[in-house]
Amino acid sequence: PNSSIAYLPGLPFTEQWQRYLAFDVATSLGWDTGRAVTNFVCITLAGPAVLTTFRRAARKARFRAPVRFAAPKSEGP
């Protein structure tokens, strides 16, 4: 192919790497950046509420009695 970003077998690693980076920037960097920003915003906004819900569910899902440690009764005169 007559392209500066196409894969060509036999090229040195550095040139292949430059072609790959150019291909990535040309084809997906915009989408990846937009997706990363959207994920960050959603996690920042919804994260605290989701964690609160999970913590509440974890408290309600404890089926064992809480463990309490008491000092042993001393036998004495």
PDB file of N, CA and C in Angstrom:
ATOM      1  N   PRO A   1       0.829  -1.199   0.000  1.00  0.00           N
ATOM      2  CA  PRO A   1       0.000   0.000   0.000  1.00  0.00           C
ATOM      3  C   PRO A   1       0.870   1.259   0.000  1.00  0.00           C
ATOM      4  N   ASN A   2       0.410   2.240  -0.682  1.00  0.00           N
ATOM      5  CA  ASN A   2       1.125   3.517  -0.736  1.00  0.00           C
ATOM      6  C   ASN A   2       0.605   4.441   0.359  1.00  0.00           C
ATOM      7  N   SER A   3       0.943   4.118   1.572  1.00  0.00           N
ATOM      8  CA  SER A   3       0.480   4.906   2.711  1.00  0.00           C
ATOM      9  C   SER A   3       1.601   5.019   3.729  1.00  0.00           C
ATOM     10  N   SER A   4       1.636   6.132   4.410  1.00  0.00           N
ATOM     11  CA  SER A   4       2.681   6.315   5.418  1.00  0.00           C
ATOM     12  C   SER A   4       2.314   5.662   6.742  1.00  0.00           C
ATOM     13  N   ILE A   5       1.077   5.136   6.852  1.00  0.00           N
ATOM     14  CA  ILE A   5       0.686   4.497   8.107  1.00  0.00           C
ATOM     15  C   ILE A   5       0.395   3.006   7.951  1.00  0.00           C
ATOM     16  N   ALA A   6       0.534   2.473   6.743  1.00  0.00           N
ATOM     17  CA  ALA A   6       0.249   1.060   6.511  1.00  0.00           C
ATOM     18  C   ALA A   6       1.401   0.185   6.998  1.00  0.00           C
ATOM     19  N   TYR A   7       1.068  -1.051   7.360  1.00  0.00           N
ATOM     20  CA  TYR A   7       2.078  -2.026   7.781  1.00  0.00           C
ATOM     21  C   TYR A   7       2.821  -2.530   6.551  1.00  0.00           C
ATOM     22  N   LEU A   8       4.124  -2.504   6.632  1.00  0.00           N
ATOM     23  CA  LEU A   8       4.950  -3.055   5.564  1.00  0.00           C
ATOM     24  C   LEU A   8       5.938  -4.029   6.185  1.00  0.00           C
ATOM     25  N   PRO A   9       5.855  -5.310   5.832  1.00  0.00           N
ATOM     26  CA  PRO A   9       6.778  -6.279   6.410  1.00  0.00           C
ATOM     27  C   PRO A   9       8.216  -5.973   6.012  1.00  0.00           C
ATOM     28  N   GLY A  10       9.119  -6.218   6.941  1.00  0.00           N
ATOM     29  CA  GLY A  10      10.527  -6.038   6.664  1.00  0.00           C
ATOM     30  C   GLY A  10      11.084  -4.682   7.055  1.00  0.00           C
ATOM     31  N   LEU A  11      10.229  -3.760   7.443  1.00  0.00           N
ATOM     32  CA  LEU A  11      10.727  -2.456   7.880  1.00  0.00           C
ATOM     33  C   LEU A  11      11.344  -2.578   9.268  1.00  0.00           C
ATOM     34  N   PRO A  12      12.270  -1.708   9.606  1.00  0.00           N
ATOM     35  CA  PRO A  12      12.842  -1.737  10.953  1.00  0.00           C
ATOM     36  C   PRO A  12      11.777  -1.428  12.007  1.00  0.00           C
ATOM     37  N   PHE A  13      12.043  -1.894  13.219  1.00  0.00           N
ATOM     38  CA  PHE A  13      11.076  -1.736  14.308  1.00  0.00           C
ATOM     39  C   PHE A  13      10.697  -0.277  14.530  1.00  0.00           C
ATOM     40  N   THR A  14      11.676   0.603  14.524  1.00  0.00           N
ATOM     41  CA  THR A  14      11.381   2.010  14.824  1.00  0.00           C
ATOM     42  C   THR A  14      10.435   2.616  13.793  1.00  0.00           C
ATOM     43  N   GLU A  15      10.623   2.285  12.542  1.00  0.00           N
ATOM     44  CA  GLU A  15       9.731   2.819  11.517  1.00  0.00           C
ATOM     45  C   GLU A  15       8.335   2.204  11.630  1.00  0.00           C
ATOM     46  N   GLN A  16       8.272   0.902  11.930  1.00  0.00           N
ATOM     47  CA  GLN A  16       6.965   0.266  12.132  1.00  0.00           C
ATOM     48  C   GLN A  16       6.245   0.912  13.315  1.00  0.00           C
ATOM     49  N   TRP A  17       7.006   1.178  14.381  1.00  0.00           N
ATOM     50  CA  TRP A  17       6.411   1.786  15.578  1.00  0.00           C
ATOM     51  C   TRP A  17       5.882   3.183  15.250  1.00  0.00           C
ATOM     52  N   GLN A  18       6.616   3.963  14.486  1.00  0.00           N
ATOM     53  CA  GLN A  18       6.157   5.292  14.080  1.00  0.00           C
ATOM     54  C   GLN A  18       4.897   5.195  13.227  1.00  0.00           C
ATOM     55  N   ARG A  19       4.864   4.215  12.341  1.00  0.00           N
ATOM     56  CA  ARG A  19       3.672   4.023  11.509  1.00  0.00           C
ATOM     57  C   ARG A  19       2.465   3.628  12.360  1.00  0.00           C
ATOM     58  N   TYR A  20       2.710   2.758  13.343  1.00  0.00           N
ATOM     59  CA  TYR A  20       1.609   2.347  14.216  1.00  0.00           C
ATOM     60  C   TYR A  20       1.069   3.539  14.999  1.00  0.00           C
ATOM     61  N   LEU A  21       1.966   4.350  15.562  1.00  0.00           N
ATOM     62  CA  LEU A  21       1.521   5.518  16.325  1.00  0.00           C
ATOM     63  C   LEU A  21       0.750   6.492  15.442  1.00  0.00           C
ATOM     64  N   ALA A  22       1.217   6.699  14.213  1.00  0.00           N
ATOM     65  CA  ALA A  22       0.501   7.578  13.286  1.00  0.00           C
ATOM     66  C   ALA A  22      -0.876   7.000  12.966  1.00  0.00           C
ATOM     67  N   PHE A  23      -0.952   5.692  12.774  1.00  0.00           N
ATOM     68  CA  PHE A  23      -2.234   5.033  12.513  1.00  0.00           C
ATOM     69  C   PHE A  23      -3.174   5.195  13.702  1.00  0.00           C
ATOM     70  N   ASP A  24      -2.650   4.996  14.906  1.00  0.00           N
ATOM     71  CA  ASP A  24      -3.472   5.111  16.112  1.00  0.00           C
ATOM     72  C   ASP A  24      -4.006   6.532  16.273  1.00  0.00           C
ATOM     73  N   VAL A  25      -3.150   7.513  16.070  1.00  0.00           N
ATOM     74  CA  VAL A  25      -3.581   8.911  16.185  1.00  0.00           C
ATOM     75  C   VAL A  25      -4.634   9.220  15.128  1.00  0.00           C
ATOM     76  N   ALA A  26      -4.436   8.738  13.921  1.00  0.00           N
ATOM     77  CA  ALA A  26      -5.347   9.055  12.823  1.00  0.00           C
ATOM     78  C   ALA A  26      -6.695   8.362  12.959  1.00  0.00           C
ATOM     79  N   THR A  27      -6.715   7.182  13.538  1.00  0.00           N
ATOM     80  CA  THR A  27      -7.957   6.404  13.513  1.00  0.00           C
ATOM     81  C   THR A  27      -8.700   6.319  14.832  1.00  0.00           C
ATOM     82  N   SER A  28      -8.009   6.354  15.974  1.00  0.00           N
ATOM     83  CA  SER A  28      -8.753   6.072  17.198  1.00  0.00           C
ATOM     84  C   SER A  28      -8.442   6.967  18.383  1.00  0.00           C
ATOM     85  N   LEU A  29      -7.476   7.828  18.302  1.00  0.00           N
ATOM     86  CA  LEU A  29      -7.127   8.638  19.467  1.00  0.00           C
ATOM     87  C   LEU A  29      -8.296   9.511  19.917  1.00  0.00           C
ATOM     88  N   GLY A  30      -9.005  10.082  18.980  1.00  0.00           N
ATOM     89  CA  GLY A  30     -10.164  10.913  19.332  1.00  0.00           C
ATOM     90  C   GLY A  30     -11.235  10.128  20.061  1.00  0.00           C
ATOM     91  N   TRP A  31     -11.565   8.950  19.547  1.00  0.00           N
ATOM     92  CA  TRP A  31     -12.580   8.123  20.190  1.00  0.00           C
ATOM     93  C   TRP A  31     -12.115   7.651  21.564  1.00  0.00           C
ATOM     94  N   ASP A  32     -10.865   7.225  21.657  1.00  0.00           N
ATOM     95  CA  ASP A  32     -10.342   6.747  22.940  1.00  0.00           C
ATOM     96  C   ASP A  32     -10.314   7.858  23.977  1.00  0.00           C
ATOM     97  N   THR A  33      -9.936   9.055  23.568  1.00  0.00           N
ATOM     98  CA  THR A  33      -9.901  10.182  24.497  1.00  0.00           C
ATOM     99  C   THR A  33     -11.311  10.542  24.953  1.00  0.00           C
ATOM    100  N   GLY A  34     -12.238  10.592  24.029  1.00  0.00           N
ATOM    101  CA  GLY A  34     -13.628  10.880  24.397  1.00  0.00           C
ATOM    102  C   GLY A  34     -14.200   9.841  25.339  1.00  0.00           C
ATOM    103  N   ARG A  35     -13.901   8.588  25.089  1.00  0.00           N
ATOM    104  CA  ARG A  35     -14.378   7.512  25.956  1.00  0.00           C
ATOM    105  C   ARG A  35     -13.751   7.623  27.341  1.00  0.00           C
ATOM    106  N   ALA A  36     -12.469   7.959  27.414  1.00  0.00           N
ATOM    107  CA  ALA A  36     -11.791   8.100  28.705  1.00  0.00           C
ATOM    108  C   ALA A  36     -12.380   9.260  29.503  1.00  0.00           C
ATOM    109  N   VAL A  37     -12.644  10.368  28.842  1.00  0.00           N
ATOM    110  CA  VAL A  37     -13.234  11.521  29.533  1.00  0.00           C
ATOM    111  C   VAL A  37     -14.635  11.177  30.024  1.00  0.00           C
ATOM    112  N   THR A  38     -15.417  10.509  29.194  1.00  0.00           N
ATOM    113  CA  THR A  38     -16.764  10.112  29.599  1.00  0.00           C
ATOM    114  C   THR A  38     -16.721   9.166  30.789  1.00  0.00           C
ATOM    115  N   ASN A  39     -15.826   8.185  30.773  1.00  0.00           N
ATOM    116  CA  ASN A  39     -15.691   7.272  31.914  1.00  0.00           C
ATOM    117  C   ASN A  39     -15.320   8.028  33.177  1.00  0.00           C
ATOM    118  N   PHE A  40     -14.382   8.954  33.069  1.00  0.00           N
ATOM    119  CA  PHE A  40     -13.951   9.729  34.233  1.00  0.00           C
ATOM    120  C   PHE A  40     -15.112  10.526  34.816  1.00  0.00           C
ATOM    121  N   VAL A  41     -15.868  11.192  33.962  1.00  0.00           N
ATOM    122  CA  VAL A  41     -16.993  12.005  34.434  1.00  0.00           C
ATOM    123  C   VAL A  41     -18.055  11.123  35.081  1.00  0.00           C
ATOM    124  N   CYS A  42     -18.391  10.012  34.449  1.00  0.00           N
ATOM    125  CA  CYS A  42     -19.415   9.117  35.007  1.00  0.00           C
ATOM    126  C   CYS A  42     -18.979   8.534  36.347  1.00  0.00           C
ATOM    127  N   ILE A  43     -17.736   8.106  36.449  1.00  0.00           N
ATOM    128  CA  ILE A  43     -17.248   7.535  37.704  1.00  0.00           C
ATOM    129  C   ILE A  43     -17.201   8.603  38.788  1.00  0.00           C
ATOM    130  N   THR A  44     -16.784   9.813  38.432  1.00  0.00           N
ATOM    131  CA  THR A  44     -16.713  10.896  39.406  1.00  0.00           C
ATOM    132  C   THR A  44     -18.102  11.270  39.915  1.00  0.00           C
ATOM    133  N   LEU A  45     -19.081  11.294  39.030  1.00  0.00           N
ATOM    134  CA  LEU A  45     -20.428  11.694  39.435  1.00  0.00           C
ATOM    135  C   LEU A  45     -21.202  10.566  40.111  1.00  0.00           C
ATOM    136  N   ALA A  46     -21.132   9.371  39.573  1.00  0.00           N
ATOM    137  CA  ALA A  46     -21.940   8.266  40.089  1.00  0.00           C
ATOM    138  C   ALA A  46     -21.214   7.419  41.119  1.00  0.00           C
ATOM    139  N   GLY A  47     -19.903   7.505  41.182  1.00  0.00           N
ATOM    140  CA  GLY A  47     -19.118   6.651  42.074  1.00  0.00           C
ATOM    141  C   GLY A  47     -19.521   6.708  43.535  1.00  0.00           C
ATOM    142  N   PRO A  48     -19.617   7.902  44.135  1.00  0.00           N
ATOM    143  CA  PRO A  48     -19.983   7.958  45.554  1.00  0.00           C
ATOM    144  C   PRO A  48     -21.348   7.332  45.848  1.00  0.00           C
ATOM    145  N   ALA A  49     -22.327   7.561  44.997  1.00  0.00           N
ATOM    146  CA  ALA A  49     -23.655   6.982  45.217  1.00  0.00           C
ATOM    147  C   ALA A  49     -23.618   5.460  45.093  1.00  0.00           C
ATOM    148  N   VAL A  50     -22.882   4.956  44.127  1.00  0.00           N
ATOM    149  CA  VAL A  50     -22.775   3.504  43.944  1.00  0.00           C
ATOM    150  C   VAL A  50     -22.063   2.870  45.132  1.00  0.00           C
ATOM    151  N   LEU A  51     -20.982   3.488  45.609  1.00  0.00           N
ATOM    152  CA  LEU A  51     -20.276   2.953  46.775  1.00  0.00           C
ATOM    153  C   LEU A  51     -21.163   2.956  48.012  1.00  0.00           C
ATOM    154  N   THR A  52     -21.951   4.003  48.201  1.00  0.00           N
ATOM    155  CA  THR A  52     -22.880   4.046  49.332  1.00  0.00           C
ATOM    156  C   THR A  52     -23.889   2.913  49.242  1.00  0.00           C
ATOM    157  N   THR A  53     -24.412   2.672  48.060  1.00  0.00           N
ATOM    158  CA  THR A  53     -25.373   1.582  47.867  1.00  0.00           C
ATOM    159  C   THR A  53     -24.733   0.232  48.150  1.00  0.00           C
ATOM    160  N   PHE A  54     -23.524   0.007  47.671  1.00  0.00           N
ATOM    161  CA  PHE A  54     -22.831  -1.259  47.936  1.00  0.00           C
ATOM    162  C   PHE A  54     -22.563  -1.448  49.423  1.00  0.00           C
ATOM    163  N   ARG A  55     -22.172  -0.382  50.111  1.00  0.00           N
ATOM    164  CA  ARG A  55     -21.907  -0.491  51.549  1.00  0.00           C
ATOM    165  C   ARG A  55     -23.188  -0.807  52.312  1.00  0.00           C
ATOM    166  N   ARG A  56     -24.285  -0.173  51.935  1.00  0.00           N
ATOM    167  CA  ARG A  56     -25.564  -0.451  52.586  1.00  0.00           C
ATOM    168  C   ARG A  56     -25.974  -1.901  52.340  1.00  0.00           C
ATOM    169  N   ALA A  57     -25.820  -2.373  51.129  1.00  0.00           N
ATOM    170  CA  ALA A  57     -26.169  -3.761  50.814  1.00  0.00           C
ATOM    171  C   ALA A  57     -25.268  -4.728  51.570  1.00  0.00           C
ATOM    172  N   ALA A  58     -23.998  -4.394  51.725  1.00  0.00           N
ATOM    173  CA  ALA A  58     -23.081  -5.271  52.459  1.00  0.00           C
ATOM    174  C   ALA A  58     -23.473  -5.349  53.931  1.00  0.00           C
ATOM    175  N   ARG A  59     -23.889  -4.228  54.505  1.00  0.00           N
ATOM    176  CA  ARG A  59     -24.330  -4.248  55.911  1.00  0.00           C
ATOM    177  C   ARG A  59     -25.578  -5.109  56.075  1.00  0.00           C
ATOM    178  N   LYS A  60     -26.509  -5.003  55.144  1.00  0.00           N
ATOM    179  CA  LYS A  60     -27.745  -5.776  55.254  1.00  0.00           C
ATOM    180  C   LYS A  60     -27.522  -7.249  54.929  1.00  0.00           C
ATOM    181  N   ALA A  61     -26.463  -7.580  54.235  1.00  0.00           N
ATOM    182  CA  ALA A  61     -26.212  -8.961  53.831  1.00  0.00           C
ATOM    183  C   ALA A  61     -25.386  -9.729  54.848  1.00  0.00           C
ATOM    184  N   ARG A  62     -25.059  -9.127  55.968  1.00  0.00           N
ATOM    185  CA  ARG A  62     -24.305  -9.847  56.999  1.00  0.00           C
ATOM    186  C   ARG A  62     -25.270 -10.752  57.751  1.00  0.00           C
ATOM    187  N   PHE A  63     -25.083 -12.049  57.590  1.00  0.00           N
ATOM    188  CA  PHE A  63     -26.008 -12.996  58.192  1.00  0.00           C
ATOM    189  C   PHE A  63     -25.480 -13.596  59.479  1.00  0.00           C
ATOM    190  N   ARG A  64     -24.208 -13.432  59.758  1.00  0.00           N
ATOM    191  CA  ARG A  64     -23.641 -13.975  60.985  1.00  0.00           C
ATOM    192  C   ARG A  64     -23.776 -12.963  62.105  1.00  0.00           C
ATOM    193  N   ALA A  65     -23.867 -13.482  63.309  1.00  0.00           N
ATOM    194  CA  ALA A  65     -23.924 -12.599  64.469  1.00  0.00           C
ATOM    195  C   ALA A  65     -22.574 -11.912  64.627  1.00  0.00           C
ATOM    196  N   PRO A  66     -22.578 -10.680  65.076  1.00  0.00           N
ATOM    197  CA  PRO A  66     -21.295 -10.007  65.268  1.00  0.00           C
ATOM    198  C   PRO A  66     -20.477 -10.675  66.369  1.00  0.00           C
ATOM    199  N   VAL A  67     -19.195 -10.702  66.186  1.00  0.00           N
ATOM    200  CA  VAL A  67     -18.301 -11.323  67.162  1.00  0.00           C
ATOM    201  C   VAL A  67     -18.029 -10.320  68.272  1.00  0.00           C
ATOM    202  N   ARG A  68     -18.218 -10.782  69.508  1.00  0.00           N
ATOM    203  CA  ARG A  68     -17.941  -9.927  70.661  1.00  0.00           C
ATOM    204  C   ARG A  68     -16.998 -10.680  71.580  1.00  0.00           C
ATOM    205  N   PHE A  69     -15.977 -10.008  72.007  1.00  0.00           N
ATOM    206  CA  PHE A  69     -15.007 -10.595  72.918  1.00  0.00           C
ATOM    207  C   PHE A  69     -15.286 -10.075  74.320  1.00  0.00           C
ATOM    208  N   ALA A  70     -15.349 -11.005  75.255  1.00  0.00           N
ATOM    209  CA  ALA A  70     -15.575 -10.625  76.651  1.00  0.00           C
ATOM    210  C   ALA A  70     -14.462 -11.226  77.494  1.00  0.00           C
ATOM    211  N   ALA A  71     -14.174 -10.559  78.571  1.00  0.00           N
ATOM    212  CA  ALA A  71     -13.148 -11.073  79.482  1.00  0.00           C
ATOM    213  C   ALA A  71     -13.671 -12.351  80.129  1.00  0.00           C
ATOM    214  N   PRO A  72     -12.804 -13.347  80.305  1.00  0.00           N
ATOM    215  CA  PRO A  72     -13.262 -14.598  80.929  1.00  0.00           C
ATOM    216  C   PRO A  72     -13.639 -14.360  82.396  1.00  0.00           C
ATOM    217  N   LYS A  73     -14.635 -15.121  82.802  1.00  0.00           N
ATOM    218  CA  LYS A  73     -15.050 -15.016  84.206  1.00  0.00           C
ATOM    219  C   LYS A  73     -13.977 -15.662  85.067  1.00  0.00           C
ATOM    220  N   SER A  74     -13.583 -14.965  86.068  1.00  0.00           N
ATOM    221  CA  SER A  74     -12.517 -15.508  86.915  1.00  0.00           C
ATOM    222  C   SER A  74     -13.116 -16.376  88.010  1.00  0.00           C
ATOM    223  N   GLU A  75     -12.477 -17.496  88.228  1.00  0.00           N
ATOM    224  CA  GLU A  75     -12.889 -18.374  89.322  1.00  0.00           C
ATOM    225  C   GLU A  75     -12.021 -18.021  90.515  1.00  0.00           C
ATOM    226  N   GLY A  76     -12.614 -17.709  91.554  1.00  0.00           N
ATOM    227  CA  GLY A  76     -11.791 -17.321  92.686  1.00  0.00           C
ATOM    228  C   GLY A  76     -12.523 -17.482  94.007  1.00  0.00           C
ATOM    229  N   PRO A  77     -11.766 -17.263  95.046  1.00  0.00           N
ATOM    230  CA  PRO A  77     -12.347 -17.408  96.394  1.00  0.00           C
ATOM    231  C   PRO A  77     -13.315 -16.333  96.758  1.00  0.00           C
TER     232      PRO A  77
END
